Amino acid sequence: MDYKSIIRSVADFPKEGIVFRDITTLLQKPEALVSAVNDMTESLKDVEFDYVLGPESRGFIFGVPVAYAMNKGFIPVRKQGKLPYKTKAKEYALEYGTATIEIHEDAFEPGQKVVIVDDLLATGGTTKAMIDLVKEMGGEVVKLVYLIELDFLNGRSVLGDCPIHSLINYDAE
Amino acid sequence: MDYKSIIRSVADFPKEGIVFRDITTLLQKPEALVSAVNDMTESLKDVEFDYVLGPESRGFIFGVPVAYAMNKGFIPVRKQGKLPYKTKAKEYALEYGTATIEIHEDAFEPGQKVVIVDDLLATGGTTKAMIDLVKEMGGEVVKLVYLIELDFLNGRSVLGDCPIHSLINYDAE
């Protein structure tokens, strides 16, 4: 499916000079939503894994239906203070300041394999933090799946050798 | 499925005296995730509607797979400032202060019907704001579906006569 033609580009959001790729126009269309989830699922069909991991909040949008369609469990990765039980946390750098993500400490067992599903690969900062956190907890991230990859931000360069599948790529703003 | 037995209760979260119903232990289990989505879908099978609406961020967790499974579009309802295009907004009262939700102004056409899917019906404040906003935009909320309903908070009392289906109910903390 030609996803690019149904993703809206919004200039100067969230700040001047940024072209925001707005996926709400894709989510609106049943055939596009179903196709995107199925394409993600297809990219994981030969991958052995236990859970889908998705970061709050846009990572929930594709992560849960992929888990549902593949009969896997879903693990939410949330911002600091949102998960109610005992967590493991990871702080990482943003353009200005830092952010912290958390995973419940009993979300998976040591030795288990997870895939990360998210809407967007930009600089890779959040994904890198998730990969590191999963590793510290004794698990392994075995594949990364995105709807959109912004090639010009070169997020891949910080993600090691974990296989990456993006449904669409933008090579320039 | 006996969902209550796999939902974790966490005492004193997010503050003292509150028992938080932690759905992450349900999402972890593939058979429970699939069953919950299918039970929600089943409750909507005789309902005529155009879109599933889900509020950020836990409303994305069940809203998107229900939309996927029923071949419907999904409309995210987000906190102020998160949606990139032109929005309609609604402010509503919280225990302390107020919150504002937004929907893209072209998310649906006047006359269209939507269902709201969320993980939790508590006091009903967020749902009421969504119902009012959809109405102001010329649409209609035709059913509300929740994983959990906290009966003792009596959220139903503020939601008018819109049909409500909850997979499980707690009648006391």
Short mmCIF file of N, CA and C in Angstrom, two decimals, chain B residues 41 103 121 167 169:
data_model
loop_
_atom_site.label_atom_id
_atom_site.label_comp_id
_atom_site.label_asym_id
_atom_site.label_seq_id
_atom_site.Cartn_x
_atom_site.Cartn_y
_atom_site.Cartn_z
N THR B 41 -15.03 -6.74 20.81
CA THR B 41 -15.52 -6.81 19.44
C THR B 41 -16.92 -7.43 19.40
N ILE B 103 -9.36 16.56 19.52
CA ILE B 103 -9.60 15.67 18.37
C ILE B 103 -9.33 16.49 17.11
N LEU B 121 -13.48 2.62 33.14
CA LEU B 121 -14.48 3.63 33.47
C LEU B 121 -14.41 3.90 34.97
N LEU B 167 -16.21 -5.32 30.50
CA LEU B 167 -15.93 -6.76 30.62
C LEU B 167 -15.92 -7.20 32.07
N ASN B 169 -16.34 -5.74 36.39
CA ASN B 169 -16.76 -4.68 37.31
C ASN B 169 -16.16 -4.92 38.69
#
